Amino acid sequence: METMSPAFDAPATHPAAPDPRLERAVALAERLLEESQKIATRSESRQLRRLGALIDDEQGRELVQLLTDDVLRIHDPARAARRFSDVVSTVGVPGSLTTIDAAMLRIGARLAPIVPRLLLPLVRRRIRSETRGVVLSAADPDFADHVATRTKQGVRLNVNVLGEAILSDVEAANRLAAVRARLKRTDVDYVSVKISALCANLDPLAFDDGVSRASECLRTLYRDAMDASPTKFVNLDMEEFKDLALTVATFTSVLDEPEFETLDAGIVLQAYLPDSHAALEFLGRWATERQVRARGRIKIRLVKGANLAMEQVDAETHGWNQAPYPTKADVDASYKRMLDSALRPEWSAAVRVGLASHNLFDIAWALVLRDGLADPTRIELEMLEGMAPAQARAVNAAAGGLLLYAPVVAPDDVDSSIAYLSRRLDENTSPDNFLRALFTLEPRTPEFREQAELFRTSVLNRALISTESRRSSVRPPDPTAPFDNAADSDFTDARIRESLDVEVRLAPMPVIHETIGIDSIVEGARLASLLWAQSSTADRRAMLDLVADTMETQRGITLAVMAAEAGKTVREGDPEISEAIDFARYYGTVGTQLFEGLGDDGTTVSSRGVILVVAPWNFPYAIPAGGVCAALAAGNAVILKPAPEARRSSWLLANQLWDSGVPRDLVQFVACEDNEVGRHLVTHPDIETVVLTGSYETAKLFVGWKPDLRLLAETSGKNALVVTAAADLDAALRDVVKSAFGHAGQKCSAASLVIVEAAVYDDPSFHRRLADA
């Protein structure tokens, strides 16, 4: 029985009304900005101006991103030097650089390939100096000294252990050990970790399994926290929408256990997800009940969300609405609304809030709200380590304390640092990000007034912002396109996961053992083709549209049949069903339009008659569906012959076609052995065309049987994946494993060969991580 994901109800609404606290917050934000500029060191002010000029320059942003993401990844000096020179040559020298920096960049680009071992360390040092303090070294004495300095300043650290992507159980165990080691230090009292860093290959489709595995790891961390005196704090981070329900379920289920029900612990919610509002409502009610029962409290760390580009790509790939709000204005309003909800009086004993932001207006708003609370300690202000340090000091002074989110990494783990820095650069340099404005923001300027107005609007709109999940609604088709792809199943939705529990009942499948049976089937198809050839393209389009609808409504049944017969996992079977639906709609729209267009151009267009579709076993549903639908759209009759290993999947497809109104003579199903019966079918004189997806040997066999056979064959292919020294190795390893073992290694477009640059191949960690994954 699956552990149900938390039942998130719709959140309460708040009345929209002018708020007298608005102008107090604006004035406080201006004072914080002024104070930060007063206390900024010369180095900080200079760096802020340089970054501001660079970020406002599109060429400068591209240069910084490429130097960070490309050059620093390459460990071989000569290879890195060539890449550095190429980047500068391609991008050019940004006009935003100072005269000295521009000259150094030009000279360095020319000299780096000549003396790489001399120049590259200087380049690396310069790039890192511009981002120093953003990622902390995990090694002592650097880390210990940094913590001691922050403690003297009255600043606490929320330590986040960075590392390689978690691709295997071995890597998950290593990350857990690294977090535990940090938590057991006497100078660390607060850590953050994602459940995806504790467990490899979490998938909402295996919801129960994910909660169980993540809970076991979380218990270990909670025990470590409770063993310390005083008790330490563990915060659950999250980045991806797909982890929201899994994270909330893991968090609440473990903290409900008697061993942990008195423990204070934290969880992150992202304001750019409308779904976070319902999650917040669930957590607040649950925490209140738990606090009454056992006195334990929770802290909800509110962030705006930093993975918009990734969420957009994920949604577009699968045909979904993106999970986050579409605009920054929506996110800002959502953030204020979540803060209102979290601070409601009835939750005061159970829920604390960590307000994580670099937006001085949001910080000022939180400070103004804090003044009105019976317990001001309910709000804790949080910022990122190393980002806008002068502003952080000003906030610390105004708030009487500050928590800095501090990523730490092993000194030799350059790739993890780069990955973090790349995300931060992408997030903080977007046009509507406050940090980007902060680089050049001055009090009492038009730019300041613009930011203040954006803040006022977000506060006033917080009651109006929709909290309905964007992913629960179907993405509307593009009205300007004749064809739009079907959406894959979204298994973050518990209702869709539950829909997989279906009972499959199919009529008995006929098998033909004699050639005479083939003759009668082909004759029936020939007669049906004569009638179907006279049909209008509108009729064909309408019929194929009904076929697509049937395929969509029977997803669960199709997944079950493919899994039972062909070993298709649900994750791999579901996109195959989407592809089959796409074939039906594409050939019904674009295909029939092509048929009409050729005729309009004076080309004589006619159907061919009877088409034999010989389907493979590795893609037993989509590929035969494509052949059948294409033939029907062109006015032909079809005989579908599946591979012997995948007959039931094709039998289901045939039944879906018939259920959609396709005449049984027009599409016929033939299950026969690959002996003289199969040969008689392939070589039958009334078969006009054979469409084959299979091996090259099978195609040669068919032509050997009938040299003049009209054969349209898609046969075996070999593909390679190239991994260079500049690659994101986390992504490369993930893709190599998916290519080799996805679809049981039987996807003909998958890579069967990996070409690895020597610098990567000679690195033992590459082999180890690949084997573990």
JSON list of N, CA and C in Angstrom, two decimals, residues 562 566-568 572-573 576 615-624 643 645-646 693-695 716 743-749:
[
{"chain": "A", "resi": 562, "resn": "MET", "atom": "N", "xyz": [2.73, -3.57, -21.58]},
{"chain": "A", "resi": 562, "resn": "MET", "atom": "CA", "xyz": [4.13, -3.49, -21.99]},
{"chain": "A", "resi": 562, "resn": "MET", "atom": "C", "xyz": [5.07, -3.94, -20.88]},
{"chain": "A", "resi": 566, "resn": "ALA", "atom": "N", "xyz": [6.96, -7.03, -22.22]},
{"chain": "A", "resi": 566, "resn": "ALA", "atom": "CA", "xyz": [8.25, -6.62, -22.77]},
{"chain": "A", "resi": 566, "resn": "ALA", "atom": "C", "xyz": [9.22, -6.11, -21.72]},
{"chain": "A", "resi": 567, "resn": "GLY", "atom": "N", "xyz": [8.81, -6.13, -20.45]},
{"chain": "A", "resi": 567, "resn": "GLY", "atom": "CA", "xyz": [9.71, -5.65, -19.41]},
{"chain": "A", "resi": 567, "resn": "GLY", "atom": "C", "xyz": [9.89, -4.15, -19.43]},
{"chain": "A", "resi": 568, "resn": "LYS", "atom": "N", "xyz": [8.96, -3.41, -20.02]},
{"chain": "A", "resi": 568, "resn": "LYS", "atom": "CA", "xyz": [9.05, -1.96, -20.08]},
{"chain": "A", "resi": 568, "resn": "LYS", "atom": "C", "xyz": [8.78, -1.37, -18.70]},
{"chain": "A", "resi": 572, "resn": "GLU", "atom": "N", "xyz": [9.82, 4.39, -18.83]},
{"chain": "A", "resi": 572, "resn": "GLU", "atom": "CA", "xyz": [10.18, 4.29, -20.24]},
{"chain": "A", "resi": 572, "resn": "GLU", "atom": "C", "xyz": [8.98, 3.99, -21.12]},
{"chain": "A", "resi": 573, "resn": "GLY", "atom": "N", "xyz": [7.98, 3.36, -20.55]},
{"chain": "A", "resi": 573, "resn": "GLY", "atom": "CA", "xyz": [6.79, 3.06, -21.33]},
{"chain": "A", "resi": 573, "resn": "GLY", "atom": "C", "xyz": [5.90, 4.26, -21.55]},
{"chain": "A", "resi": 576, "resn": "GLU", "atom": "N", "xyz": [6.67, 6.36, -24.50]},
{"chain": "A", "resi": 576, "resn": "GLU", "atom": "CA", "xyz": [6.37, 5.61, -25.71]},
{"chain": "A", "resi": 576, "resn": "GLU", "atom": "C", "xyz": [4.89, 5.74, -26.07]},
{"chain": "A", "resi": 615, "resn": "ALA", "atom": "N", "xyz": [6.54, -5.02, -36.85]},
{"chain": "A", "resi": 615, "resn": "ALA", "atom": "CA", "xyz": [6.93, -4.25, -35.68]},
{"chain": "A", "resi": 615, "resn": "ALA", "atom": "C", "xyz": [8.03, -4.93, -34.87]},
{"chain": "A", "resi": 616, "resn": "PRO", "atom": "N", "xyz": [8.85, -4.16, -34.16]},
{"chain": "A", "resi": 616, "resn": "PRO", "atom": "CA", "xyz": [9.91, -4.72, -33.34]},
{"chain": "A", "resi": 616, "resn": "PRO", "atom": "C", "xyz": [9.43, -5.08, -31.94]},
{"chain": "A", "resi": 617, "resn": "TRP", "atom": "N", "xyz": [10.30, -5.74, -31.17]},
{"chain": "A", "resi": 617, "resn": "TRP", "atom": "CA", "xyz": [9.93, -6.10, -29.81]},
{"chain": "A", "resi": 617, "resn": "TRP", "atom": "C", "xyz": [10.40, -5.06, -28.79]},
{"chain": "A", "resi": 618, "resn": "ASN", "atom": "N", "xyz": [11.40, -4.24, -29.16]},
{"chain": "A", "resi": 618, "resn": "ASN", "atom": "CA", "xyz": [11.96, -3.34, -28.13]},
{"chain": "A", "resi": 618, "resn": "ASN", "atom": "C", "xyz": [11.11, -2.09, -27.93]},
{"chain": "A", "resi": 619, "resn": "PHE", "atom": "N", "xyz": [10.37, -1.66, -28.95]},
{"chain": "A", "resi": 619, "resn": "PHE", "atom": "CA", "xyz": [9.39, -0.59, -28.81]},
{"chain": "A", "resi": 619, "resn": "PHE", "atom": "C", "xyz": [8.07, -1.12, -29.36]},
{"chain": "A", "resi": 620, "resn": "PRO", "atom": "N", "xyz": [7.36, -1.91, -28.56]},
{"chain": "A", "resi": 620, "resn": "PRO", "atom": "CA", "xyz": [6.25, -2.71, -29.08]},
{"chain": "A", "resi": 620, "resn": "PRO", "atom": "C", "xyz": [4.96, -1.95, -29.32]},
{"chain": "A", "resi": 621, "resn": "TYR", "atom": "N", "xyz": [4.93, -0.67, -28.96]},
{"chain": "A", "resi": 621, "resn": "TYR", "atom": "CA", "xyz": [3.67, 0.09, -29.07]},
{"chain": "A", "resi": 621, "resn": "TYR", "atom": "C", "xyz": [3.80, 1.30, -30.00]},
{"chain": "A", "resi": 622, "resn": "ALA", "atom": "N", "xyz": [4.78, 2.17, -29.74]},
{"chain": "A", "resi": 622, "resn": "ALA", "atom": "CA", "xyz": [4.87, 3.40, -30.51]},
{"chain": "A", "resi": 622, "resn": "ALA", "atom": "C", "xyz": [5.25, 3.15, -31.97]},
{"chain": "A", "resi": 623, "resn": "ILE", "atom": "N", "xyz": [6.23, 2.28, -32.18]},
{"chain": "A", "resi": 623, "resn": "ILE", "atom": "CA", "xyz": [6.70, 2.08, -33.56]},
{"chain": "A", "resi": 623, "resn": "ILE", "atom": "C", "xyz": [5.62, 1.45, -34.44]},
{"chain": "A", "resi": 624, "resn": "PRO", "atom": "N", "xyz": [4.95, 0.40, -33.99]},
{"chain": "A", "resi": 624, "resn": "PRO", "atom": "CA", "xyz": [3.85, -0.09, -34.84]},
{"chain": "A", "resi": 624, "resn": "PRO", "atom": "C", "xyz": [2.72, 0.93, -35.00]},
{"chain": "A", "resi": 643, "resn": "ALA", "atom": "N", "xyz": [6.49, -8.55, -33.58]},
{"chain": "A", "resi": 643, "resn": "ALA", "atom": "CA", "xyz": [7.53, -9.52, -33.25]},
{"chain": "A", "resi": 643, "resn": "ALA", "atom": "C", "xyz": [6.93, -10.56, -32.31]},
{"chain": "A", "resi": 645, "resn": "GLU", "atom": "N", "xyz": [7.93, -11.78, -29.67]},
{"chain": "A", "resi": 645, "resn": "GLU", "atom": "CA", "xyz": [8.14, -11.47, -28.25]},
{"chain": "A", "resi": 645, "resn": "GLU", "atom": "C", "xyz": [7.20, -10.38, -27.73]},
{"chain": "A", "resi": 646, "resn": "ALA", "atom": "N", "xyz": [6.48, -9.68, -28.64]},
{"chain": "A", "resi": 646, "resn": "ALA", "atom": "CA", "xyz": [5.69, -8.53, -28.21]},
{"chain": "A", "resi": 646, "resn": "ALA", "atom": "C", "xyz": [4.31, -8.52, -28.85]},
{"chain": "A", "resi": 693, "resn": "THR", "atom": "N", "xyz": [10.75, -2.24, -38.91]},
{"chain": "A", "resi": 693, "resn": "THR", "atom": "CA", "xyz": [11.70, -1.72, -37.92]},
{"chain": "A", "resi": 693, "resn": "THR", "atom": "C", "xyz": [12.34, -2.94, -37.28]},
{"chain": "A", "resi": 694, "resn": "GLY", "atom": "N", "xyz": [13.63, -3.10, -37.50]},
{"chain": "A", "resi": 694, "resn": "GLY", "atom": "CA", "xyz": [14.29, -4.30, -36.98]},
{"chain": "A", "resi": 694, "resn": "GLY", "atom": "C", "xyz": [15.76, -4.30, -37.35]},
{"chain": "A", "resi": 695, "resn": "SER", "atom": "N", "xyz": [16.32, -5.48, -37.39]},
{"chain": "A", "resi": 695, "resn": "SER", "atom": "CA", "xyz": [17.76, -5.58, -37.64]},
{"chain": "A", "resi": 695, "resn": "SER", "atom": "C", "xyz": [18.06, -5.48, -39.14]},
{"chain": "A", "resi": 716, "resn": "SER", "atom": "N", "xyz": [19.30, -1.26, -37.54]},
{"chain": "A", "resi": 716, "resn": "SER", "atom": "CA", "xyz": [20.17, -1.01, -36.39]},
{"chain": "A", "resi": 716, "resn": "SER", "atom": "C", "xyz": [21.12, 0.15, -36.64]},
{"chain": "A", "resi": 743, "resn": "HIS", "atom": "N", "xyz": [16.01, 1.34, -21.22]},
{"chain": "A", "resi": 743, "resn": "HIS", "atom": "CA", "xyz": [15.36, 0.44, -22.19]},
{"chain": "A", "resi": 743, "resn": "HIS", "atom": "C", "xyz": [16.13, -0.89, -22.30]},
{"chain": "A", "resi": 744, "resn": "ALA", "atom": "N", "xyz": [16.72, -1.31, -21.17]},
{"chain": "A", "resi": 744, "resn": "ALA", "atom": "CA", "xyz": [17.51, -2.56, -21.12]},
{"chain": "A", "resi": 744, "resn": "ALA", "atom": "C", "xyz": [18.60, -2.58, -22.19]},
{"chain": "A", "resi": 745, "resn": "GLY", "atom": "N", "xyz": [19.09, -1.40, -22.54]},
{"chain": "A", "resi": 745, "resn": "GLY", "atom": "CA", "xyz": [20.14, -1.31, -23.54]},
{"chain": "A", "resi": 745, "resn": "GLY", "atom": "C", "xyz": [19.67, -1.55, -24.96]},
{"chain": "A", "resi": 746, "resn": "GLN", "atom": "N", "xyz": [18.35, -1.57, -25.17]},
{"chain": "A", "resi": 746, "resn": "GLN", "atom": "CA", "xyz": [17.82, -1.97, -26.48]},
{"chain": "A", "resi": 746, "resn": "GLN", "atom": "C", "xyz": [17.20, -0.81, -27.26]},
{"chain": "A", "resi": 747, "resn": "LYS", "atom": "N", "xyz": [17.62, 0.42, -26.95]},
{"chain": "A", "resi": 747, "resn": "LYS", "atom": "CA", "xyz": [17.14, 1.56, -27.73]},
{"chain": "A", "resi": 747, "resn": "LYS", "atom": "C", "xyz": [18.14, 1.79, -28.86]},
{"chain": "A", "resi": 748, "resn": "CYS", "atom": "N", "xyz": [17.67, 1.71, -30.10]},
{"chain": "A", "resi": 748, "resn": "CYS", "atom": "CA", "xyz": [18.60, 1.71, -31.22]},
{"chain": "A", "resi": 748, "resn": "CYS", "atom": "C", "xyz": [19.30, 3.05, -31.39]},
{"chain": "A", "resi": 749, "resn": "SER", "atom": "N", "xyz": [18.76, 4.12, -30.79]},
{"chain": "A", "resi": 749, "resn": "SER", "atom": "CA", "xyz": [19.43, 5.42, -30.88]},
{"chain": "A", "resi": 749, "resn": "SER", "atom": "C", "xyz": [20.36, 5.67, -29.71]}
]
